[in-house]
């Protein structure tokens, strides 16, 4: 039996090169080997206020982008989170075995709290409990592994913790899911501030490469990204965060090691090196966009319909187990 993997991306903003390298690319590579359940997390998308039309548009764009990046619905079970009944119910059962302390320790929550001047009363409760919804997404399919970038590791630890509690308290046998985080590219950094994560919600658009950026604009973003004054290409994350980030991006896109990349550019200046990175990124975006713009609404609907019943069956099966465990059945 193939190992089962779950992965999701929140339906806020446009997908970035960070999402591609940290998550989508790995799912595309692993779809031959694993039984993958991949979804657009629209329920996670309403954690913070969002215009309903924008949310709908984000969901459509993300699904099309996944397919354009190489997600194949003949291999991967692709879906929209809210289409499958059970995510919010699984979430509720898990809240009963979670505690506030654990949730308040989540780095992502603490970051948002700081941005909100530490005023907890004004933070939507959804933001605090969001990691439980994520744990529910994973346990609903009884996954063995979860493909994510480094920023989601802490949420995975909570999921594992909840799975262990669920099993021991209610005599169940859910798998304890392992995080699958690639050793390179699991944290792509912002272009102008390479000490922070590249993010789809960054207010400065020049920090981020979006997969639907005009390739010329993307090239410009790479050419003007922040580096250092040494003008020598080598990998040192602490001393040279900008160059190291570009090396990571290039090595992942080209499918070569950092050493091979460094070797290729050891006699180049930054301008030459950046030009090569810019070209590789632009080429990747062109390939993705060519497919993206050829997809129709019907193609996307067909992709969603393809495995809907199988996905729902699996979700219902696991939800029933939990309901039985809790005494509802
Ligand atoms: P989200 O939408 O913030 O990010 C989606 C995926 O992309 C990865 N990622 C990155 N990887 C490398 N470098 C970056 N700069 C970068 N930015 C984002 C994230 O680690 C993630 O893997 N809570 C999740 C979505 C989710 C989920 C799930 C994931 C909901 N339920 C169940 C797995 C399983 C989130 O907000 O990811």
mmCIF file of C-alpha atoms and ligand atoms in Angstrom:
data_model
loop_
_atom_site.group_PDB
_atom_site.id
_atom_site.type_symbol
_atom_site.label_atom_id
_atom_site.label_comp_id
_atom_site.label_asym_id
_atom_site.label_seq_id
_atom_site.Cartn_x
_atom_site.Cartn_y
_atom_site.Cartn_z
ATOM 1 C CA UNK A 1 0.000 0.000 0.000
ATOM 2 C CA UNK A 2 1.234 3.482 -0.874
ATOM 3 C CA UNK A 3 2.063 5.773 2.006
ATOM 4 C CA UNK A 4 -0.658 8.390 2.479
ATOM 5 C CA UNK A 5 0.290 12.073 2.468
ATOM 6 C CA UNK A 6 -1.859 15.144 3.120
ATOM 7 C CA UNK A 7 -0.999 18.706 2.196
ATOM 8 C CA UNK A 8 -2.864 21.986 1.965
ATOM 9 C CA UNK A 9 -2.343 25.612 1.081
ATOM 10 C CA UNK A 10 -4.378 28.430 2.593
ATOM 11 C CA UNK A 11 -6.565 30.279 0.095
ATOM 12 C CA UNK A 12 -5.237 33.725 0.893
ATOM 13 C CA UNK A 13 -3.296 35.730 -1.685
ATOM 14 C CA UNK A 14 -1.491 34.448 -4.744
ATOM 15 C CA UNK A 15 0.837 31.472 -4.653
ATOM 16 C CA UNK A 16 4.527 32.255 -4.326
ATOM 17 C CA UNK A 17 7.821 30.733 -5.312
ATOM 18 C CA UNK A 18 8.126 29.816 -1.601
ATOM 19 C CA UNK A 19 4.897 27.777 -1.792
ATOM 20 C CA UNK A 20 6.148 26.140 -4.963
ATOM 21 C CA UNK A 21 9.564 25.168 -3.632
ATOM 22 C CA UNK A 22 8.504 24.335 -0.054
ATOM 23 C CA UNK A 23 5.367 22.406 -0.938
ATOM 24 C CA UNK A 24 3.950 22.103 -4.490
ATOM 25 C CA UNK A 25 7.144 20.890 -6.182
ATOM 26 C CA UNK A 26 7.613 18.131 -3.596
ATOM 27 C CA UNK A 27 4.025 17.005 -4.045
ATOM 28 C CA UNK A 28 4.467 16.866 -7.816
ATOM 29 C CA UNK A 29 7.629 14.777 -7.433
ATOM 30 C CA UNK A 30 6.082 12.422 -4.887
ATOM 31 C CA UNK A 31 2.713 11.861 -6.571
ATOM 32 C CA UNK A 32 3.916 8.700 -8.313
ATOM 33 C CA UNK A 33 5.170 7.189 -5.108
ATOM 34 C CA UNK A 34 2.539 8.267 -2.538
ATOM 35 C CA UNK A 35 -1.223 8.381 -2.139
ATOM 36 C CA UNK A 36 -1.594 12.166 -1.926
ATOM 37 C CA UNK A 37 -4.574 14.178 -0.683
ATOM 38 C CA UNK A 38 -3.989 17.816 -1.606
ATOM 39 C CA UNK A 39 -6.409 20.642 -1.013
ATOM 40 C CA UNK A 40 -7.035 24.357 -1.156
ATOM 41 C CA UNK A 41 -7.693 25.337 2.433
ATOM 42 C CA UNK A 42 -10.595 27.767 2.046
ATOM 43 C CA UNK A 43 -11.757 27.235 5.636
ATOM 44 C CA UNK A 44 -8.302 28.373 6.744
ATOM 45 C CA UNK A 45 -8.686 31.302 4.354
ATOM 46 C CA UNK A 46 -11.431 32.885 6.493
ATOM 47 C CA UNK A 47 -9.315 32.886 9.674
ATOM 48 C CA UNK A 48 -8.779 36.599 9.064
ATOM 49 C CA UNK A 49 -11.442 38.752 7.364
ATOM 50 C CA UNK A 50 -11.503 38.303 3.579
ATOM 51 C CA UNK A 51 -13.885 39.472 0.861
ATOM 52 C CA UNK A 52 -15.987 36.451 -0.280
ATOM 53 C CA UNK A 53 -15.372 37.203 -3.968
ATOM 54 C CA UNK A 54 -11.648 37.412 -3.338
ATOM 55 C CA UNK A 55 -11.747 34.061 -1.537
ATOM 56 C CA UNK A 56 -13.627 32.441 -4.447
ATOM 57 C CA UNK A 57 -11.128 33.876 -6.910
ATOM 58 C CA UNK A 58 -8.185 32.679 -4.794
ATOM 59 C CA UNK A 59 -9.576 29.137 -4.690
ATOM 60 C CA UNK A 60 -10.015 29.026 -8.464
ATOM 61 C CA UNK A 61 -6.544 30.444 -9.064
ATOM 62 C CA UNK A 62 -4.888 28.048 -6.628
ATOM 63 C CA UNK A 63 -6.537 24.971 -8.101
ATOM 64 C CA UNK A 64 -5.516 26.039 -11.600
ATOM 65 C CA UNK A 65 -1.983 26.811 -10.426
ATOM 66 C CA UNK A 66 -1.617 23.393 -8.759
ATOM 67 C CA UNK A 67 -2.604 21.720 -12.029
ATOM 68 C CA UNK A 68 -0.343 24.057 -14.014
ATOM 69 C CA UNK A 69 2.566 23.130 -11.721
ATOM 70 C CA UNK A 70 2.088 19.447 -12.526
ATOM 71 C CA UNK A 71 -0.402 18.107 -9.994
ATOM 72 C CA UNK A 72 -2.116 15.311 -11.903
ATOM 73 C CA UNK A 73 -5.608 14.350 -10.722
ATOM 74 C CA UNK A 74 -5.109 10.853 -12.079
ATOM 75 C CA UNK A 75 -2.501 10.406 -9.358
ATOM 76 C CA UNK A 76 -3.318 13.004 -6.696
ATOM 77 C CA UNK A 77 -6.639 13.485 -4.932
ATOM 78 C CA UNK A 78 -7.108 17.225 -5.366
ATOM 79 C CA UNK A 79 -9.977 19.000 -3.615
ATOM 80 C CA UNK A 80 -11.361 22.111 -2.028
ATOM 81 C CA UNK A 81 -11.484 21.752 1.753
ATOM 82 C CA UNK A 82 -15.068 22.991 2.202
ATOM 83 C CA UNK A 83 -16.359 20.566 -0.485
ATOM 84 C CA UNK A 84 -15.645 17.645 1.801
ATOM 85 C CA UNK A 85 -17.836 17.209 4.810
ATOM 86 C CA UNK A 86 -15.971 16.426 7.999
ATOM 87 C CA UNK A 87 -13.180 19.015 8.306
ATOM 88 C CA UNK A 88 -15.079 21.310 10.664
ATOM 89 C CA UNK A 89 -16.527 18.350 12.580
ATOM 90 C CA UNK A 90 -13.134 16.734 13.101
ATOM 91 C CA UNK A 91 -11.921 20.149 14.250
ATOM 92 C CA UNK A 92 -14.640 20.287 16.899
ATOM 93 C CA UNK A 93 -13.797 16.886 18.355
ATOM 94 C CA UNK A 94 -10.140 17.867 18.524
ATOM 95 C CA UNK A 95 -10.900 21.134 20.367
ATOM 96 C CA UNK A 96 -12.144 19.029 23.267
ATOM 97 C CA UNK A 97 -8.687 17.542 23.767
ATOM 98 C CA UNK A 98 -6.710 20.752 23.078
ATOM 99 C CA UNK A 99 -5.800 23.505 25.495
ATOM 100 C CA UNK A 100 -5.338 27.240 25.227
ATOM 101 C CA UNK A 101 -1.743 27.180 26.482
ATOM 102 C CA UNK A 102 -0.565 25.004 23.582
ATOM 103 C CA UNK A 103 -2.251 27.268 21.056
ATOM 104 C CA UNK A 104 -0.886 30.472 22.539
ATOM 105 C CA UNK A 105 2.635 29.073 22.250
ATOM 106 C CA UNK A 106 2.371 28.767 18.444
ATOM 107 C CA UNK A 107 4.938 31.066 16.813
ATOM 108 C CA UNK A 108 2.564 32.148 14.050
ATOM 109 C CA UNK A 109 -0.025 33.186 16.652
ATOM 110 C CA UNK A 110 2.593 35.033 18.713
ATOM 111 C CA UNK A 111 3.771 36.910 15.597
ATOM 112 C CA UNK A 112 0.225 38.018 14.830
ATOM 113 C CA UNK A 113 -0.230 39.053 18.448
ATOM 114 C CA UNK A 114 2.846 41.282 18.270
ATOM 115 C CA UNK A 115 1.523 42.850 15.054
ATOM 116 C CA UNK A 116 -1.690 43.558 16.955
ATOM 117 C CA UNK A 117 0.136 45.242 19.865
ATOM 118 C CA UNK A 118 -0.467 42.213 22.103
ATOM 119 C CA UNK A 119 -4.194 42.871 22.296
ATOM 120 C CA UNK A 120 -5.587 39.329 22.527
ATOM 121 C CA UNK A 121 -9.197 40.542 22.786
ATOM 122 C CA UNK A 122 -9.047 41.832 19.230
ATOM 123 C CA UNK A 123 -7.585 38.706 17.669
ATOM 124 C CA UNK A 124 -10.256 36.539 16.027
ATOM 125 C CA UNK A 125 -10.641 33.276 17.920
ATOM 126 C CA UNK A 126 -10.282 31.476 14.573
ATOM 127 C CA UNK A 127 -6.641 32.517 14.459
ATOM 128 C CA UNK A 128 -5.941 30.946 17.836
ATOM 129 C CA UNK A 129 -7.686 27.668 17.047
ATOM 130 C CA UNK A 130 -6.495 27.435 13.429
ATOM 131 C CA UNK A 131 -3.783 24.807 14.175
ATOM 132 C CA UNK A 132 -6.544 22.496 15.454
ATOM 133 C CA UNK A 133 -8.380 22.839 12.132
ATOM 134 C CA UNK A 134 -5.104 21.912 10.439
ATOM 135 C CA UNK A 135 -4.694 18.873 12.709
ATOM 136 C CA UNK A 136 -8.254 17.894 11.767
ATOM 137 C CA UNK A 137 -7.395 18.136 8.047
ATOM 138 C CA UNK A 138 -4.621 15.624 8.563
ATOM 139 C CA UNK A 139 -6.377 13.168 10.887
ATOM 140 C CA UNK A 140 -9.511 13.197 8.708
ATOM 141 C CA UNK A 141 -7.505 11.208 6.149
ATOM 142 C CA UNK A 142 -5.437 9.270 8.686
ATOM 143 C CA UNK A 143 -2.271 10.444 6.938
ATOM 144 C CA UNK A 144 1.150 9.012 7.638
ATOM 145 C CA UNK A 145 3.014 12.030 6.325
ATOM 146 C CA UNK A 146 2.462 15.722 5.691
ATOM 147 C CA UNK A 147 4.418 17.701 3.101
ATOM 148 C CA UNK A 148 5.051 21.223 4.388
ATOM 149 C CA UNK A 149 7.647 23.976 4.582
ATOM 150 C CA UNK A 150 9.549 24.659 7.778
ATOM 151 C CA UNK A 151 7.088 27.289 9.061
ATOM 152 C CA UNK A 152 4.436 24.588 9.586
ATOM 153 C CA UNK A 153 6.599 22.260 11.684
ATOM 154 C CA UNK A 154 5.191 23.475 14.985
ATOM 155 C CA UNK A 155 1.635 22.899 13.753
ATOM 156 C CA UNK A 156 2.645 19.347 12.864
ATOM 157 C CA UNK A 157 3.961 18.804 16.369
ATOM 158 C CA UNK A 158 0.570 19.829 17.719
ATOM 159 C CA UNK A 159 -1.116 17.433 15.275
ATOM 160 C CA UNK A 160 1.069 14.571 16.455
ATOM 161 C CA UNK A 161 0.328 15.442 20.036
ATOM 162 C CA UNK A 162 -3.429 15.480 19.387
ATOM 163 C CA UNK A 163 -3.259 12.167 17.509
ATOM 164 C CA UNK A 164 -1.483 10.534 20.457
ATOM 165 C CA UNK A 165 -4.048 11.947 22.906
ATOM 166 C CA UNK A 166 -6.964 10.907 20.715
ATOM 167 C CA UNK A 167 -5.665 7.357 20.459
ATOM 168 C CA UNK A 168 -4.939 6.909 24.136
ATOM 169 C CA UNK A 169 -8.038 8.678 25.518
ATOM 170 C CA UNK A 170 -10.560 7.143 23.133
ATOM 171 C CA UNK A 171 -8.882 3.869 22.289
ATOM 172 C CA UNK A 172 -8.402 4.728 18.619
ATOM 173 C CA UNK A 173 -5.564 3.902 16.265
ATOM 174 C CA UNK A 174 -4.882 6.961 14.138
ATOM 175 C CA UNK A 175 -1.454 7.185 12.528
ATOM 176 C CA UNK A 176 0.934 9.681 14.100
ATOM 177 C CA UNK A 177 1.768 11.822 11.062
ATOM 178 C CA UNK A 178 5.381 12.618 10.211
ATOM 179 C CA UNK A 179 6.344 16.003 8.786
ATOM 180 C CA UNK A 180 8.008 15.689 5.367
ATOM 181 C CA UNK A 181 10.170 18.778 5.072
ATOM 182 C CA UNK A 182 12.836 18.867 2.382
ATOM 183 C CA UNK A 183 16.341 19.625 3.565
ATOM 184 C CA UNK A 184 16.708 22.427 1.002
ATOM 185 C CA UNK A 185 14.187 25.093 0.103
ATOM 186 C CA UNK A 186 11.927 24.515 3.089
ATOM 187 C CA UNK A 187 12.227 28.224 3.905
ATOM 188 C CA UNK A 188 12.610 30.535 0.925
ATOM 189 C CA UNK A 189 13.392 34.021 2.136
ATOM 190 C CA UNK A 190 12.021 37.430 1.087
ATOM 191 C CA UNK A 191 14.007 39.121 -1.693
ATOM 192 C CA UNK A 192 14.649 42.530 -0.154
ATOM 193 C CA UNK A 193 14.759 41.318 3.467
ATOM 194 C CA UNK A 194 16.324 37.848 3.193
ATOM 195 C CA UNK A 195 16.165 37.356 6.951
ATOM 196 C CA UNK A 196 12.375 36.926 6.831
ATOM 197 C CA UNK A 197 10.256 34.294 5.065
ATOM 198 C CA UNK A 198 8.920 34.950 1.568
ATOM 199 C CA UNK A 199 5.187 35.258 2.138
ATOM 200 C CA UNK A 200 2.052 35.573 0.011
ATOM 201 C CA UNK A 201 0.719 38.223 2.398
ATOM 202 C CA UNK A 202 3.750 40.545 2.331
ATOM 203 C CA UNK A 203 2.598 44.123 1.706
ATOM 204 C CA UNK A 204 5.729 44.883 -0.337
ATOM 205 C CA UNK A 205 5.248 42.988 -3.605
ATOM 206 C CA UNK A 206 8.964 43.232 -4.402
ATOM 207 C CA UNK A 207 9.761 40.877 -1.505
ATOM 208 C CA UNK A 208 7.946 38.016 -3.228
ATOM 209 C CA UNK A 209 7.944 36.179 -6.534
ATOM 210 C CA UNK A 210 4.368 35.196 -7.339
ATOM 211 C CA UNK A 211 3.889 32.245 -9.657
ATOM 212 C CA UNK A 212 1.604 34.411 -11.802
ATOM 213 C CA UNK A 213 3.995 37.380 -11.928
ATOM 214 C CA UNK A 214 4.861 38.604 -15.396
ATOM 215 C CA UNK A 215 8.203 36.803 -15.972
ATOM 216 C CA UNK A 216 9.817 40.165 -16.851
ATOM 217 C CA UNK A 217 8.696 41.611 -13.523
ATOM 218 C CA UNK A 218 9.970 38.511 -11.722
ATOM 219 C CA UNK A 219 13.367 38.915 -13.407
ATOM 220 C CA UNK A 220 13.518 42.523 -12.255
ATOM 221 C CA UNK A 221 12.663 41.488 -8.691
ATOM 222 C CA UNK A 222 15.606 39.046 -8.676
ATOM 223 C CA UNK A 223 17.984 41.584 -10.243
ATOM 224 C CA UNK A 224 17.134 44.166 -7.541
ATOM 225 C CA UNK A 225 17.065 41.690 -4.625
ATOM 226 C CA UNK A 226 19.251 42.491 -1.630
ATOM 227 C CA UNK A 227 22.672 40.877 -1.528
ATOM 228 C CA UNK A 228 25.932 42.028 0.124
ATOM 229 C CA UNK A 229 29.014 43.897 -0.981
ATOM 230 C CA UNK A 230 31.474 40.993 -1.178
ATOM 231 C CA UNK A 231 30.674 40.166 -4.827
ATOM 232 C CA UNK A 232 31.695 36.525 -4.355
ATOM 233 C CA UNK A 233 29.188 33.715 -4.780
ATOM 234 C CA UNK A 234 29.181 31.122 -1.984
ATOM 235 C CA UNK A 235 26.709 29.703 0.520
ATOM 236 C CA UNK A 236 26.625 31.135 4.033
ATOM 237 C CA UNK A 237 23.127 31.589 5.388
ATOM 238 C CA UNK A 238 24.166 33.878 8.260
ATOM 239 C CA UNK A 239 26.765 36.045 6.545
ATOM 240 C CA UNK A 240 25.192 36.102 3.093
ATOM 241 C CA UNK A 241 21.431 35.514 3.469
ATOM 242 C CA UNK A 242 20.552 37.106 0.100
ATOM 243 C CA UNK A 243 23.057 35.166 -2.009
ATOM 244 C CA UNK A 244 22.349 31.945 -0.087
ATOM 245 C CA UNK A 245 18.625 32.362 -0.768
ATOM 246 C CA UNK A 246 19.259 32.872 -4.501
ATOM 247 C CA UNK A 247 21.560 29.832 -4.527
ATOM 248 C CA UNK A 248 18.802 27.764 -2.904
ATOM 249 C CA UNK A 249 16.222 28.973 -5.438
ATOM 250 C CA UNK A 250 18.503 28.228 -8.377
ATOM 251 C CA UNK A 251 19.598 24.826 -7.138
ATOM 252 C CA UNK A 252 15.997 23.683 -6.534
ATOM 253 C CA UNK A 253 14.760 24.949 -9.911
ATOM 254 C CA UNK A 254 17.686 23.394 -11.760
ATOM 255 C CA UNK A 255 17.608 20.197 -9.698
ATOM 256 C CA UNK A 256 21.303 20.417 -8.771
ATOM 257 C CA UNK A 257 23.076 20.635 -5.417
ATOM 258 C CA UNK A 258 24.178 23.887 -3.802
ATOM 259 C CA UNK A 259 27.807 22.768 -4.262
ATOM 260 C CA UNK A 260 27.281 22.311 -7.991
ATOM 261 C CA UNK A 261 25.617 25.718 -8.133
ATOM 262 C CA UNK A 262 28.439 27.423 -6.221
ATOM 263 C CA UNK A 263 30.975 25.728 -8.439
ATOM 264 C CA UNK A 264 29.282 27.025 -11.555
ATOM 265 C CA UNK A 265 29.321 30.637 -10.332
ATOM 266 C CA UNK A 266 32.499 30.778 -8.271
ATOM 267 C CA UNK A 267 34.149 33.082 -10.820
ATOM 268 C CA UNK A 268 31.046 35.144 -11.589
ATOM 269 C CA UNK A 269 30.124 38.529 -10.204
ATOM 270 C CA UNK A 270 26.720 39.130 -8.600
ATOM 271 C CA UNK A 271 25.231 40.649 -11.735
ATOM 272 C CA UNK A 272 26.048 37.561 -13.802
ATOM 273 C CA UNK A 273 24.853 35.232 -11.064
ATOM 274 C CA UNK A 274 21.594 37.124 -10.526
ATOM 275 C CA UNK A 275 20.983 37.102 -14.269
ATOM 276 C CA UNK A 276 21.153 33.311 -14.322
ATOM 277 C CA UNK A 277 18.798 33.049 -11.342
ATOM 278 C CA UNK A 278 16.413 35.548 -12.965
ATOM 279 C CA UNK A 279 16.389 33.553 -16.203
ATOM 280 C CA UNK A 280 15.774 30.241 -14.433
ATOM 281 C CA UNK A 281 12.889 31.743 -12.441
ATOM 282 C CA UNK A 282 11.371 33.413 -15.526
ATOM 283 C CA UNK A 283 11.564 30.141 -17.450
ATOM 284 C CA UNK A 284 9.807 28.295 -14.622
ATOM 285 C CA UNK A 285 7.035 30.916 -14.485
ATOM 286 C CA UNK A 286 6.596 30.815 -18.261
ATOM 287 C CA UNK A 287 6.123 27.050 -18.205
ATOM 288 C CA UNK A 288 3.620 27.219 -15.347
ATOM 289 C CA UNK A 289 1.706 30.147 -16.857
ATOM 290 C CA UNK A 290 1.466 28.602 -20.316
ATOM 291 C CA UNK A 291 -0.487 25.714 -18.798
ATOM 292 C CA UNK A 292 -2.346 27.947 -16.303
ATOM 293 C CA UNK A 293 -3.832 30.210 -18.973
ATOM 294 C CA UNK A 294 -4.895 27.237 -21.088
ATOM 295 C CA UNK A 295 -7.123 25.837 -18.311
ATOM 296 C CA UNK A 296 -10.863 26.466 -18.456
ATOM 297 C CA UNK A 297 -13.403 26.563 -15.616
ATOM 298 C CA UNK A 298 -14.620 23.214 -16.912
ATOM 299 C CA UNK A 299 -11.139 21.690 -16.566
ATOM 300 C CA UNK A 300 -11.026 22.826 -12.955
ATOM 301 C CA UNK A 301 -14.524 21.530 -12.243
ATOM 302 C CA UNK A 302 -13.618 18.173 -13.792
ATOM 303 C CA UNK A 303 -10.483 18.014 -11.649
ATOM 304 C CA UNK A 304 -12.593 18.608 -8.528
ATOM 305 C CA UNK A 305 -15.182 16.021 -9.558
ATOM 306 C CA UNK A 306 -12.630 13.351 -10.414
ATOM 307 C CA UNK A 307 -11.966 12.005 -6.905
ATOM 308 C CA UNK A 308 -14.650 13.728 -4.831
ATOM 309 C CA UNK A 309 -16.458 10.503 -3.848
ATOM 310 C CA UNK A 310 -13.292 8.661 -2.836
ATOM 311 C CA UNK A 311 -12.115 11.622 -0.773
ATOM 312 C CA UNK A 312 -15.499 11.979 0.943
ATOM 313 C CA UNK A 313 -15.620 8.248 1.661
ATOM 314 C CA UNK A 314 -12.245 8.343 3.379
ATOM 315 C CA UNK A 315 -13.170 11.455 5.379
ATOM 316 C CA UNK A 316 -16.491 9.961 6.499
ATOM 317 C CA UNK A 317 -14.826 6.706 7.522
ATOM 318 C CA UNK A 318 -12.350 8.433 9.810
ATOM 319 C CA UNK A 319 -14.909 10.841 11.214
ATOM 320 C CA UNK A 320 -17.166 7.893 12.070
ATOM 321 C CA UNK A 321 -14.273 6.249 13.951
ATOM 322 C CA UNK A 322 -13.825 9.391 16.015
ATOM 323 C CA UNK A 323 -17.576 9.738 16.661
ATOM 324 C CA UNK A 324 -17.716 6.118 17.776
ATOM 325 C CA UNK A 325 -14.701 6.648 19.999
ATOM 326 C CA UNK A 326 -16.333 9.646 21.671
ATOM 327 C CA UNK A 327 -19.571 7.740 22.258
ATOM 328 C CA UNK A 328 -21.773 9.307 19.584
ATOM 329 C CA UNK A 329 -22.347 5.961 17.947
HETATM 330 P P1 LIG B 1 0.522 28.263 3.735
HETATM 331 O O1 LIG B 1 -0.654 28.503 2.866
HETATM 332 O O2 LIG B 1 1.039 29.414 4.531
HETATM 333 O O3 LIG B 1 1.704 27.681 2.886
HETATM 334 C C1 LIG B 1 1.512 26.565 2.051
HETATM 335 C C2 LIG B 1 2.750 25.697 2.027
HETATM 336 O O4 LIG B 1 3.865 26.448 1.517
HETATM 337 C C3 LIG B 1 4.935 26.423 2.459
HETATM 338 N N1 LIG B 1 5.618 27.729 2.413
HETATM 339 C C4 LIG B 1 6.939 27.865 2.200
HETATM 340 N N2 LIG B 1 7.915 26.964 1.987
HETATM 341 C C5 LIG B 1 9.169 27.428 1.795
HETATM 342 N N3 LIG B 1 9.476 28.766 1.809
HETATM 343 C C6 LIG B 1 8.534 29.700 2.013
HETATM 344 N N4 LIG B 1 8.832 30.986 2.021
HETATM 345 C C7 LIG B 1 7.180 29.267 2.229
HETATM 346 N N5 LIG B 1 6.006 29.903 2.452
HETATM 347 C C8 LIG B 1 5.070 28.952 2.566
HETATM 348 C C9 LIG B 1 4.265 26.199 3.814
HETATM 349 O O5 LIG B 1 5.153 25.663 4.763
HETATM 350 C C10 LIG B 1 3.166 25.239 3.433
HETATM 351 O O6 LIG B 1 3.651 23.921 3.352
HETATM 352 N N6 LIG B 1 -1.646 25.924 7.571
HETATM 353 C C11 LIG B 1 -1.105 25.756 6.255
HETATM 354 C C12 LIG B 1 -2.089 25.152 5.266
HETATM 355 C C13 LIG B 1 -2.716 23.890 5.741
HETATM 356 C C14 LIG B 1 -2.121 22.586 5.745
HETATM 357 C C15 LIG B 1 -3.112 21.721 6.278
HETATM 358 C C16 LIG B 1 -0.863 22.109 5.333
HETATM 359 C C17 LIG B 1 -3.964 23.767 6.232
HETATM 360 N N7 LIG B 1 -4.199 22.477 6.564
HETATM 361 C C18 LIG B 1 -2.848 20.359 6.426
HETATM 362 C C19 LIG B 1 -0.625 20.726 5.488
HETATM 363 C C20 LIG B 1 -1.613 19.882 6.029
HETATM 364 C C21 LIG B 1 -0.662 27.109 5.715
HETATM 365 O O7 LIG B 1 -1.146 28.140 6.101
HETATM 366 O O8 LIG B 1 0.240 27.038 4.709
#
